[in-house]
GROMACS .gro file of N, CA and C in nm:
model
  543
    1GLY      N    1   5.882   5.848  -7.582
    1GLY     CA    2   5.981   5.746  -7.582
    1GLY      C    3   5.940   5.625  -7.647
    2ARG      N    4   6.038   5.562  -7.734
    2ARG     CA    5   5.990   5.395  -7.781
    2ARG      C    6   6.066   5.296  -7.648
    3GLY      N    7   5.922   5.214  -7.643
    3GLY     CA    8   5.934   5.113  -7.573
    3GLY      C    9   6.025   5.030  -7.574
    4PHE      N   10   6.056   4.885  -7.587
    4PHE     CA   11   6.113   4.785  -7.610
    4PHE      C   12   6.028   4.657  -7.657
    5THR      N   13   6.050   4.619  -7.760
    5THR     CA   14   6.025   4.467  -7.824
    5THR      C   15   6.126   4.400  -7.852
    6VAL      N   16   6.071   4.270  -7.822
    6VAL     CA   17   6.190   4.168  -7.820
    6VAL      C   18   6.130   4.064  -7.927
    7PRO      N   19   6.144   4.036  -8.017
    7PRO     CA   20   6.103   3.882  -8.143
    7PRO      C   21   6.198   3.834  -8.128
    8GLU      N   22   6.180   3.716  -8.037
    8GLU     CA   23   6.256   3.578  -8.060
    8GLU      C   24   6.245   3.462  -8.054
    9ALA      N   25   6.268   3.323  -8.055
    9ALA     CA   26   6.265   3.222  -8.079
    9ALA      C   27   6.342   3.157  -7.953
   10ARG      N   28   6.221   3.065  -7.889
   10ARG     CA   29   6.301   2.995  -7.774
   10ARG      C   30   6.287   2.852  -7.788
   11TRP      N   31   6.360   2.765  -7.750
   11TRP     CA   32   6.378   2.636  -7.754
   11TRP      C   33   6.435   2.561  -7.607
   12ILE      N   34   6.335   2.449  -7.594
   12ILE     CA   35   6.388   2.339  -7.508
   12ILE      C   36   6.367   2.162  -7.517
   13VAL      N   37   6.486   2.134  -7.553
   13VAL     CA   38   6.500   1.966  -7.588
   13VAL      C   39   6.577   1.934  -7.468
   14ASN      N   40   6.472   1.850  -7.408
   14ASN     CA   41   6.511   1.763  -7.302
   14ASN      C   42   6.465   1.624  -7.301
   15HIS      N   43   6.619   1.531  -7.289
   15HIS     CA   44   6.602   1.392  -7.310
   15HIS      C   45   6.612   1.338  -7.194
   16GLN      N   46   6.655   1.422  -7.066
   16GLN     CA   47   6.710   1.375  -6.963
   16GLN      C   48   6.574   1.241  -6.921
   17ASP      N   49   6.679   1.134  -6.809
   17ASP     CA   50   6.566   1.084  -6.748
   17ASP      C   51   6.567   1.108  -6.606
   18SER      N   52   6.575   1.262  -6.597
   18SER     CA   53   6.548   1.284  -6.438
   18SER      C   54   6.532   1.442  -6.441
   19GLY      N   55   6.440   1.524  -6.412
   19GLY     CA   56   6.511   1.677  -6.443
   19GLY      C   57   6.562   1.701  -6.262
   20GLY      N   58   6.583   1.637  -6.155
   20GLY     CA   59   6.652   1.640  -6.060
   20GLY      C   60   6.800   1.584  -6.077
   21SER      N   61   6.838   1.501  -6.077
   21SER     CA   62   6.929   1.384  -6.099
   21SER      C   63   6.957   1.332  -6.231
   22PRO      N   64   6.943   1.356  -6.295
   22PRO     CA   65   6.968   1.264  -6.445
   22PRO      C   66   7.101   1.173  -6.424
   23THR      N   67   7.045   1.079  -6.509
   23THR     CA   68   7.184   0.975  -6.518
   23THR      C   69   7.197   0.966  -6.639
   24ARG      N   70   7.113   1.002  -6.736
   24ARG     CA   71   7.184   0.960  -6.884
   24ARG      C   72   7.068   1.088  -6.980
   25GLY      N   73   7.092   1.150  -7.084
   25GLY     CA   74   7.020   1.179  -7.178
   25GLY      C   75   7.074   1.329  -7.191
   26THR      N   76   7.043   1.440  -7.286
   26THR     CA   77   7.069   1.585  -7.311
   26THR      C   78   6.946   1.668  -7.275
   27ARG      N   79   6.968   1.785  -7.226
   27ARG     CA   80   6.930   1.890  -7.238
   27ARG      C   81   6.956   2.010  -7.288
   28SER      N   82   6.898   2.066  -7.339
   28SER     CA   83   6.930   2.194  -7.402
   28SER      C   84   6.819   2.277  -7.429
   29GLU      N   85   6.833   2.419  -7.344
   29GLU     CA   86   6.747   2.526  -7.340
   29GLU      C   87   6.832   2.671  -7.434
   30GLY      N   88   6.736   2.755  -7.451
   30GLY     CA   89   6.791   2.855  -7.506
   30GLY      C   90   6.698   2.972  -7.575
   31GLU      N   91   6.718   3.098  -7.644
   31GLU     CA   92   6.664   3.175  -7.686
   31GLU      C   93   6.761   3.237  -7.826
   32ALA      N   94   6.686   3.297  -7.889
   32ALA     CA   95   6.802   3.379  -8.025
   32ALA      C   96   6.712   3.493  -8.004
   33GLY      N   97   6.759   3.589  -8.031
   33GLY     CA   98   6.651   3.740  -8.089
   33GLY      C   99   6.691   3.854  -8.127
   34TYR      N  100   6.610   3.902  -8.115
   34TYR     CA  101   6.624   4.104  -8.147
   34TYR      C  102   6.571   4.213  -8.015
   35PHE      N  103   6.680   4.266  -7.921
   35PHE     CA  104   6.591   4.371  -7.853
   35PHE      C  105   6.577   4.483  -7.969
   36LEU      N  106   6.480   4.554  -7.944
   36LEU     CA  107   6.409   4.687  -8.034
   36LEU      C  108   6.366   4.780  -7.928
   37ARG      N  109   6.478   4.850  -7.854
   37ARG     CA  110   6.453   4.944  -7.746
   37ARG      C  111   6.542   5.069  -7.774
   38SER      N  112   6.473   5.183  -7.683
   38SER     CA  113   6.493   5.308  -7.673
   38SER      C  114   6.709   5.317  -7.678
   39THR      N  115   6.750   5.237  -7.588
   39THR     CA  116   6.924   5.229  -7.535
   39THR      C  117   6.945   5.166  -7.641
   40GLY      N  118   6.896   5.106  -7.756
   40GLY     CA  119   6.990   5.044  -7.862
   40GLY      C  120   6.930   4.892  -7.896
   41ASP      N  121   6.933   4.907  -8.002
   41ASP     CA  122   6.881   4.779  -8.128
   41ASP      C  123   7.028   4.647  -8.092
   42TYR      N  124   6.990   4.549  -8.080
   42TYR     CA  125   7.093   4.457  -8.067
   42TYR      C  126   7.057   4.289  -8.070
   43PRO      N  127   7.125   4.222  -8.164
   43PRO     CA  128   7.040   4.083  -8.161
   43PRO      C  129   7.155   4.014  -8.058
   44PHE      N  130   7.099   3.917  -8.002
   44PHE     CA  131   7.109   3.791  -7.912
   44PHE      C  132   7.126   3.716  -7.910
   45VAL      N  133   7.225   3.581  -7.841
   45VAL     CA  134   7.182   3.439  -7.825
   45VAL      C  135   7.206   3.381  -7.677
   46ARG      N  136   7.106   3.350  -7.642
   46ARG     CA  137   7.153   3.219  -7.519
   46ARG      C  138   7.132   3.129  -7.503
   47SER      N  139   7.188   3.053  -7.406
   47SER     CA  140   7.169   2.877  -7.448
   47SER      C  141   7.253   2.837  -7.344
   48ASP      N  142   7.182   2.704  -7.301
   48ASP     CA  143   7.252   2.645  -7.160
   48ASP      C  144   7.232   2.485  -7.218
   49SER      N  145   7.331   2.423  -7.163
   49SER     CA  146   7.308   2.265  -7.197
   49SER      C  147   7.431   2.166  -7.137
   50SER      N  148   7.352   2.010  -7.115
   50SER     CA  149   7.386   1.949  -7.019
   50SER      C  150   7.380   1.803  -7.096
   51THR      N  151   7.469   1.724  -7.057
   51THR     CA  152   7.506   1.550  -7.136
   51THR      C  153   7.537   1.497  -6.992
   52PHE      N  154   7.443   1.370  -6.976
   52PHE     CA  155   7.476   1.299  -6.881
   52PHE      C  156   7.501   1.153  -6.978
   53LYS      N  157   7.579   1.070  -6.932
   53LYS     CA  158   7.653   0.952  -7.033
   53LYS      C  159   7.704   0.859  -6.931
   54PRO      N  160   7.598   0.751  -6.899
   54PRO     CA  161   7.662   0.616  -6.790
   54PRO      C  162   7.747   0.585  -6.857
   55LEU      N  163   7.888   0.595  -6.789
   55LEU     CA  164   8.010   0.473  -6.853
   55LEU      C  165   7.986   0.314  -6.795
   56ASN      N  166   7.927   0.298  -6.669
   56ASN     CA  167   7.875   0.188  -6.585
   56ASN      C  168   7.783   0.228  -6.513
   57ARG      N  169   7.737   0.119  -6.419
   57ARG     CA  170   7.651   0.097  -6.335
   57ARG      C  171   7.680   0.207  -6.264
   58ASP      N  172   7.812   0.240  -6.203
   58ASP     CA  173   7.857   0.297  -6.083
   58ASP      C  174   7.880   0.422  -6.117
   59VAL      N  175   7.908   0.446  -6.242
   59VAL     CA  176   8.003   0.585  -6.285
   59VAL      C  177   7.915   0.666  -6.411
   60THR      N  178   7.916   0.790  -6.401
   60THR     CA  179   7.830   0.895  -6.497
   60THR      C  180   7.893   0.969  -6.517
   61PHE      N  181   7.925   0.994  -6.638
   61PHE     CA  182   8.027   1.158  -6.675
   61PHE      C  183   7.911   1.199  -6.743
   62PHE      N  184   7.922   1.329  -6.730
   62PHE     CA  185   7.869   1.445  -6.753
   62PHE      C  186   7.921   1.557  -6.808
   63ALA      N  187   7.869   1.651  -6.888
   63ALA     CA  188   7.936   1.801  -6.968
   63ALA      C  189   7.832   1.881  -6.906
   64LEU      N  190   7.836   2.002  -6.919
   64LEU     CA  191   7.778   2.142  -6.928
   64LEU      C  192   7.795   2.204  -6.989
   65ASN      N  193   7.762   2.335  -7.055
   65ASN     CA  194   7.787   2.443  -7.055
   65ASN      C  195   7.696   2.580  -7.049
   66ASN      N  196   7.703   2.698  -7.107
   66ASN     CA  197   7.648   2.805  -7.117
   66ASN      C  198   7.708   2.911  -7.156
   67VAL      N  199   7.627   2.966  -7.288
   67VAL     CA  200   7.669   3.064  -7.360
   67VAL      C  201   7.511   3.170  -7.370
   68GLY      N  202   7.626   3.306  -7.380
   68GLY     CA  203   7.545   3.418  -7.387
   68GLY      C  204   7.599   3.530  -7.475
   69THR      N  205   7.585   3.573  -7.587
   69THR     CA  206   7.593   3.693  -7.697
   69THR      C  207   7.516   3.804  -7.711
   70SER      N  208   7.582   3.927  -7.737
   70SER     CA  209   7.531   4.040  -7.777
   70SER      C  210   7.598   4.102  -7.895
   71PHE      N  211   7.674   3.998  -7.928
   71PHE     CA  212   7.771   4.015  -8.073
   71PHE      C  213   7.828   4.104  -8.055
   72GLY      N  214   7.886   4.149  -7.952
   72GLY     CA  215   7.998   4.286  -7.958
   72GLY      C  216   7.910   4.356  -7.889
   73ARG      N  217   7.804   4.393  -7.860
   73ARG     CA  218   7.739   4.520  -7.840
   73ARG      C  219   7.757   4.490  -7.677
   74LYS      N  220   7.745   4.642  -7.622
   74LYS     CA  221   7.775   4.717  -7.553
   74LYS      C  222   7.666   4.715  -7.441
   75LEU      N  223   7.634   4.607  -7.295
   75LEU     CA  224   7.471   4.599  -7.262
   75LEU      C  225   7.487   4.680  -7.159
   76SER      N  226   7.364   4.749  -7.112
   76SER     CA  227   7.328   4.792  -6.952
   76SER      C  228   7.330   4.672  -6.853
   77TYR      N  229   7.411   4.721  -6.742
   77TYR     CA  230   7.367   4.597  -6.641
   77TYR      C  231   7.286   4.519  -6.696
   78PHE      N  232   7.178   4.561  -6.625
   78PHE     CA  233   7.030   4.447  -6.607
   78PHE      C  234   7.051   4.397  -6.778
   79ASP      N  235   7.051   4.431  -6.884
   79ASP     CA  236   6.999   4.349  -7.008
   79ASP      C  237   7.176   4.225  -7.009
   80GLN      N  238   7.274   4.230  -6.923
   80GLN     CA  239   7.436   4.149  -6.931
   80GLN      C  240   7.376   4.052  -6.942
   81PHE      N  241   7.426   3.906  -6.959
   81PHE     CA  242   7.433   3.786  -6.940
   81PHE      C  243   7.466   3.769  -6.819
   82ILE      N  244   7.449   3.643  -6.719
   82ILE     CA  245   7.472   3.604  -6.584
   82ILE      C  246   7.551   3.482  -6.560
   83ALA      N  247   7.636   3.480  -6.461
   83ALA     CA  248   7.674   3.352  -6.478
   83ALA      C  249   7.728   3.359  -6.321
   84GLY      N  250   7.689   3.269  -6.224
   84GLY     CA  251   7.749   3.222  -6.114
   84GLY      C  252   7.615   3.214  -6.023
   85ASP      N  253   7.624   3.066  -5.963
   85ASP     CA  254   7.546   2.996  -5.859
   85ASP      C  255   7.571   2.856  -5.856
   86GLN      N  256   7.493   2.770  -5.822
   86GLN     CA  257   7.514   2.673  -5.781
   86GLN      C  258   7.491   2.555  -5.898
   87THR      N  259   7.476   2.610  -6.026
   87THR     CA  260   7.487   2.520  -6.144
   87THR      C  261   7.528   2.573  -6.259
   88SER      N  262   7.634   2.743  -6.232
   88SER     CA  263   7.712   2.768  -6.314
   88SER      C  264   7.843   2.820  -6.279
   89MET      N  265   7.942   2.803  -6.268
   89MET     CA  266   8.076   2.860  -6.167
   89MET      C  267   8.050   2.876  -6.033
   90ALA      N  268   7.989   2.776  -5.987
   90ALA     CA  269   7.968   2.716  -5.842
   90ALA      C  270   8.056   2.799  -5.743
   91ALA      N  271   8.174   2.807  -5.747
   91ALA     CA  272   8.288   2.892  -5.676
   91ALA      C  273   8.242   3.015  -5.683
   92PHE      N  274   8.144   3.082  -5.720
   92PHE     CA  275   8.116   3.277  -5.698
   92PHE      C  276   8.005   3.272  -5.650
   93ARG      N  277   7.945   3.368  -5.633
   93ARG     CA  278   7.867   3.441  -5.576
   93ARG      C  279   7.762   3.421  -5.688
   94TYR      N  280   7.645   3.421  -5.607
   94TYR     CA  281   7.493   3.439  -5.716
   94TYR      C  282   7.516   3.551  -5.845
   95GLN      N  283   7.521   3.537  -5.939
   95GLN     CA  284   7.508   3.568  -6.033
   95GLN      C  285   7.596   3.692  -6.029
   96GLU      N  286   7.740   3.660  -5.999
   96GLU     CA  287   7.846   3.729  -5.986
   96GLU      C  288   7.927   3.795  -6.104
   97PHE      N  289   7.889   3.722  -6.225
   97PHE     CA  290   7.940   3.787  -6.342
   97PHE      C  291   7.790   3.813  -6.405
   98HIS      N  292   7.814   3.912  -6.495
   98HIS     CA  293   7.745   4.003  -6.584
   98HIS      C  294   7.839   4.027  -6.680
   99ALA      N  295   7.798   3.990  -6.811
   99ALA     CA  296   7.865   4.029  -6.929
   99ALA      C  297   7.813   4.031  -7.083
  100ASN      N  298   7.896   4.125  -7.117
  100ASN     CA  299   7.816   4.118  -7.263
  100ASN      C  300   7.820   4.017  -7.350
  101THR      N  301   7.922   3.943  -7.344
  101THR     CA  302   7.936   3.800  -7.380
  101THR      C  303   7.986   3.715  -7.246
  102LEU      N  304   7.948   3.593  -7.255
  102LEU     CA  305   8.003   3.487  -7.189
  102LEU      C  306   8.025   3.353  -7.203
  103VAL      N  307   8.057   3.271  -7.200
  103VAL     CA  308   8.107   3.108  -7.225
  103VAL      C  309   8.139   3.042  -7.114
  104THR      N  310   8.072   2.974  -7.042
  104THR     CA  311   8.111   2.872  -6.952
  104THR      C  312   8.120   2.704  -6.988
  105ALA      N  313   8.204   2.641  -6.977
  105ALA     CA  314   8.200   2.486  -6.999
  105ALA      C  315   8.275   2.401  -6.865
  106GLY      N  316   8.226   2.313  -6.852
  106GLY     CA  317   8.286   2.229  -6.763
  106GLY      C  318   8.249   2.079  -6.785
  107SER      N  319   8.303   1.980  -6.716
  107SER     CA  320   8.261   1.866  -6.711
  107SER      C  321   8.306   1.770  -6.601
  108GLY      N  322   8.249   1.643  -6.552
  108GLY     CA  323   8.278   1.596  -6.442
  108GLY      C  324   8.260   1.429  -6.444
  109VAL      N  325   8.251   1.406  -6.331
  109VAL     CA  326   8.170   1.235  -6.316
  109VAL      C  327   8.095   1.217  -6.199
  110ILE      N  328   8.012   1.129  -6.171
  110ILE     CA  329   7.913   1.123  -6.064
  110ILE      C  330   7.947   0.984  -6.042
  111LEU      N  331   7.959   0.930  -5.909
  111LEU     CA  332   8.012   0.794  -5.876
  111LEU      C  333   7.833   0.775  -5.771
  112HIS      N  334   7.785   0.637  -5.790
  112HIS     CA  335   7.688   0.636  -5.771
  112HIS      C  336   7.716   0.510  -5.684
  113SER      N  337   7.622   0.538  -5.556
  113SER     CA  338   7.675   0.413  -5.453
  113SER      C  339   7.543   0.384  -5.433
  114ARG      N  340   7.555   0.209  -5.389
  114ARG     CA  341   7.440   0.123  -5.360
  114ARG      C  342   7.341   0.168  -5.292
  115PRO      N  343   7.235   0.148  -5.315
  115PRO     CA  344   7.084   0.189  -5.259
  115PRO      C  345   7.107   0.177  -5.130
  116ILE      N  346   7.053   0.282  -5.023
  116ILE     CA  347   7.053   0.227  -4.902
  116ILE      C  348   6.939   0.169  -4.879
  117ARG      N  349   6.977   0.086  -4.788
  117ARG     CA  350   6.852  -0.018  -4.737
  117ARG      C  351   6.742   0.081  -4.661
  118HIS      N  352   6.603   0.041  -4.688
  118HIS     CA  353   6.489   0.090  -4.604
  118HIS      C  354   6.430   0.273  -4.692
  119VAL      N  355   6.561   0.291  -4.728
  119VAL     CA  356   6.563   0.410  -4.837
  119VAL      C  357   6.513   0.453  -4.953
  120SER      N  358   6.577   0.345  -5.014
  120SER     CA  359   6.570   0.293  -5.167
  120SER      C  360   6.595   0.438  -5.283
  121SER      N  361   6.712   0.479  -5.194
  121SER     CA  362   6.788   0.567  -5.245
  121SER      C  363   6.938   0.546  -5.309
  122HIS      N  364   7.006   0.614  -5.400
  122HIS     CA  365   7.116   0.615  -5.447
  122HIS      C  366   7.191   0.732  -5.448
  123PRO      N  367   7.297   0.760  -5.360
  123PRO     CA  368   7.326   0.883  -5.336
  123PRO      C  369   7.460   0.872  -5.434
  124GLY      N  370   7.479   1.005  -5.445
  124GLY     CA  371   7.610   1.017  -5.515
  124GLY      C  372   7.659   1.124  -5.514
  125ILE      N  373   7.841   1.073  -5.539
  125ILE     CA  374   7.958   1.223  -5.523
  125ILE      C  375   7.987   1.238  -5.668
  126ALA      N  376   7.938   1.361  -5.660
  126ALA     CA  377   8.008   1.446  -5.811
  126ALA      C  378   8.119   1.505  -5.800
  127ILE      N  379   8.237   1.553  -5.875
  127ILE     CA  380   8.349   1.596  -5.895
  127ILE      C  381   8.330   1.655  -6.045
  128TRP      N  382   8.329   1.786  -6.033
  128TRP     CA  383   8.345   1.841  -6.180
  128TRP      C  384   8.450   2.005  -6.190
  129TYR      N  385   8.475   2.043  -6.294
  129TYR     CA  386   8.543   2.145  -6.298
  129TYR      C  387   8.459   2.209  -6.430
  130GLU      N  388   8.464   2.382  -6.418
  130GLU     CA  389   8.480   2.425  -6.511
  130GLU      C  390   8.523   2.567  -6.503
  131ALA      N  391   8.510   2.598  -6.660
  131ALA     CA  392   8.583   2.705  -6.684
  131ALA      C  393   8.499   2.853  -6.739
  132GLY      N  394   8.510   2.964  -6.735
  132GLY     CA  395   8.438   3.061  -6.818
  132GLY      C  396   8.522   3.167  -6.834
  133ARG      N  397   8.464   3.226  -6.966
  133ARG     CA  398   8.529   3.349  -6.999
  133ARG      C  399   8.451   3.453  -7.042
  134PHE      N  400   8.438   3.568  -6.950
  134PHE     CA  401   8.348   3.656  -6.982
  134PHE      C  402   8.413   3.839  -7.069
  135ASP      N  403   8.293   3.912  -7.114
  135ASP     CA  404   8.320   4.012  -7.162
  135ASP      C  405   8.269   4.130  -7.087
  136THR      N  406   8.326   4.163  -7.031
  136THR     CA  407   8.259   4.234  -6.884
  136THR      C  408   8.278   4.396  -6.938
  137GLY      N  409   8.294   4.433  -7.078
  137GLY     CA  410   8.235   4.570  -7.106
  137GLY      C  411   8.403   4.627  -7.076
  138SER      N  412   8.373   4.757  -7.039
  138SER     CA  413   8.496   4.854  -6.991
  138SER      C  414   8.601   4.759  -6.907
  139ALA      N  415   8.615   4.703  -6.830
  139ALA     CA  416   8.683   4.620  -6.780
  139ALA      C  417   8.811   4.479  -6.851
  140GLY      N  418   8.720   4.460  -6.991
  140GLY     CA  419   8.740   4.357  -7.044
  140GLY      C  420   8.714   4.230  -7.037
  141TRP      N  421   8.819   4.129  -7.094
  141TRP     CA  422   8.781   4.019  -7.074
  141TRP      C  423   8.835   3.937  -7.012
  142SER      N  424   8.784   3.852  -6.906
  142SER     CA  425   8.825   3.783  -6.769
  142SER      C  426   8.806   3.681  -6.787
  143THR      N  427   8.894   3.541  -6.726
  143THR     CA  428   8.863   3.400  -6.754
  143THR      C  429   8.853   3.349  -6.595
  144HIS      N  430   8.816   3.274  -6.557
  144HIS     CA  431   8.786   3.192  -6.439
  144HIS      C  432   8.732   3.087  -6.421
  145GLN      N  433   8.771   2.999  -6.341
  145GLN     CA  434   8.753   2.861  -6.295
  145GLN      C  435   8.696   2.817  -6.202
  146SER      N  436   8.647   2.684  -6.172
  146SER     CA  437   8.537   2.702  -6.047
  146SER      C  438   8.577   2.514  -6.040
  147ALA      N  439   8.589   2.474  -5.935
  147ALA     CA  440   8.614   2.319  -5.912
  147ALA      C  441   8.542   2.241  -5.800
  148SER      N  442   8.474   2.139  -5.815
  148SER     CA  443   8.368   2.142  -5.730
  148SER      C  444   8.342   1.989  -5.710
  149ILE      N  445   8.332   1.926  -5.543
  149ILE     CA  446   8.267   1.862  -5.521
  149ILE      C  447   8.156   1.835  -5.470
  150GLY      N  448   8.075   1.759  -5.477
  150GLY     CA  449   7.964   1.717  -5.391
  150GLY      C  450   7.868   1.601  -5.366
  151ALA      N  451   7.787   1.590  -5.251
  151ALA     CA  452   7.733   1.461  -5.211
  151ALA      C  453   7.601   1.481  -5.218
  152PHE      N  454   7.502   1.406  -5.284
  152PHE     CA  455   7.350   1.448  -5.299
  152PHE      C  456   7.248   1.307  -5.263
  153PHE      N  457   7.138   1.323  -5.234
  153PHE     CA  458   7.053   1.184  -5.246
  153PHE      C  459   6.972   1.268  -5.331
  154PRO      N  460   6.892   1.169  -5.456
  154PRO     CA  461   6.787   1.183  -5.499
  154PRO      C  462   6.643   1.175  -5.386
  155THR      N  463   6.622   1.289  -5.399
  155THR     CA  464   6.442   1.263  -5.323
  155THR      C  465   6.283   1.292  -5.417
  156GLN      N  466   6.221   1.291  -5.350
  156GLN     CA  467   6.092   1.365  -5.370
  156GLN      C  468   6.120   1.506  -5.460
  157VAL      N  469   6.170   1.582  -5.385
  157VAL     CA  470   6.170   1.728  -5.400
  157VAL      C  471   6.302   1.745  -5.539
  158GLY      N  472   6.365   1.635  -5.581
  158GLY     CA  473   6.493   1.678  -5.646
  158GLY      C  474   6.642   1.606  -5.529
  159ALA      N  475   6.742   1.687  -5.606
  159ALA     CA  476   6.874   1.610  -5.548
  159ALA      C  477   6.880   1.740  -5.444
  160THR      N  478   6.923   1.646  -5.361
  160THR     CA  479   6.915   1.756  -5.181
  160THR      C  480   7.077   1.679  -5.190
  161GLY      N  481   7.147   1.796  -5.092
  161GLY     CA  482   7.340   1.763  -5.053
  161GLY      C  483   7.358   1.860  -5.047
  162LEU      N  484   7.507   1.832  -5.020
  162LEU     CA  485   7.609   1.920  -4.993
  162LEU      C  486   7.706   1.973  -5.137
  163GLN      N  487   7.741   2.082  -5.147
  163GLN     CA  488   7.847   2.072  -5.245
  163GLN      C  489   7.943   2.219  -5.184
  164LEU      N  490   8.092   2.170  -5.210
  164LEU     CA  491   8.206   2.241  -5.166
  164LEU      C  492   8.301   2.266  -5.281
  165SER      N  493   8.299   2.419  -5.349
  165SER     CA  494   8.347   2.447  -5.441
  165SER      C  495   8.482   2.551  -5.429
  166PHE      N  496   8.566   2.573  -5.511
  166PHE     CA  497   8.687   2.654  -5.504
  166PHE      C  498   8.711   2.705  -5.625
  167ASP      N  499   8.753   2.875  -5.626
  167ASP     CA  500   8.798   2.912  -5.768
  167ASP      C  501   8.911   2.914  -5.784
  168GLU      N  502   8.994   3.000  -5.882
  168GLU     CA  503   9.130   2.959  -5.928
  168GLU      C  504   9.219   3.042  -5.802
  169ASN      N  505   9.181   3.108  -5.707
  169ASN     CA  506   9.233   3.129  -5.607
  169ASN      C  507   9.265   3.038  -5.488
  170GLY      N  508   9.209   2.934  -5.468
  170GLY     CA  509   9.163   2.868  -5.366
  170GLY      C  510   9.028   2.904  -5.275
  171LYS      N  511   8.958   2.989  -5.288
  171LYS     CA  512   8.860   3.071  -5.257
  171LYS      C  513   8.735   2.956  -5.232
  172ALA      N  514   8.695   2.887  -5.098
  172ALA     CA  515   8.578   2.842  -5.109
  172ALA      C  516   8.478   2.863  -5.107
  173ARG      N  517   8.342   2.810  -5.145
  173ARG     CA  518   8.193   2.817  -5.128
  173ARG      C  519   8.131   2.703  -5.076
  174PHE      N  520   8.060   2.693  -4.964
  174PHE     CA  521   7.981   2.551  -4.954
  174PHE      C  522   7.830   2.594  -4.975
  175ARG      N  523   7.741   2.555  -5.051
  175ARG     CA  524   7.593   2.539  -5.057
  175ARG      C  525   7.557   2.398  -5.087
  176LEU      N  526   7.412   2.456  -4.962
  176LEU     CA  527   7.312   2.336  -4.979
  176LEU      C  528   7.254   2.338  -5.103
  177MET      N  529   7.210   2.213  -5.161
  177MET     CA  530   7.180   2.182  -5.289
  177MET      C  531   7.045   2.126  -5.248
  178LEU      N  532   6.932   2.168  -5.314
  178LEU     CA  533   6.802   2.150  -5.302
  178LEU      C  534   6.722   2.142  -5.441
  179GLY      N  535   6.690   2.099  -5.490
  179GLY     CA  536   6.588   2.070  -5.601
  179GLY      C  537   6.678   1.978  -5.713
  180SER      N  538   6.777   2.047  -5.769
  180SER     CA  539   6.878   1.951  -5.909
  180SER      C  540   6.967   2.009  -5.886
  181PHE      N  541   7.044   1.878  -5.941
  181PHE     CA  542   7.180   1.881  -5.962
  181PHE      C  543   7.220   1.938  -6.115
   0.00000   0.00000   0.00000
């Protein structure tokens, strides 16, 4: 039997001022290629990006998106694109969505407080909304939404804090954030 080969191009462009809790800049990461395997050949593109723009000293606007597509091909469960975690559709379980094609997009604001005395940290409160559209194969297309609020502190290991998210049915998910916002 034939194994598999994946000729692909990968990119990472990062102009953000911090990996853990950015306040300005854009980051884009992704790959495009062609799977050549015994179960079928198909092209694919996967990309995610985020942009942070300070509106003033206390408010930062941000936008994020995630795209993955096999251009109409039906993929096996393990080859499908995934969404659902603290950074993509936060109201849902880790990797809850597996799709042949997916698009998620969202935006929000971060409200920065004054530094805490003796800690020199600028805690933030973030509020954001995301929507996603998923081609799940035989189950068809579905659309889901996530609204979140989080409080975090920039630390030496990245953003640390708490996050509360709600899906379109009002189901809540609580998370501890550690590493990046």
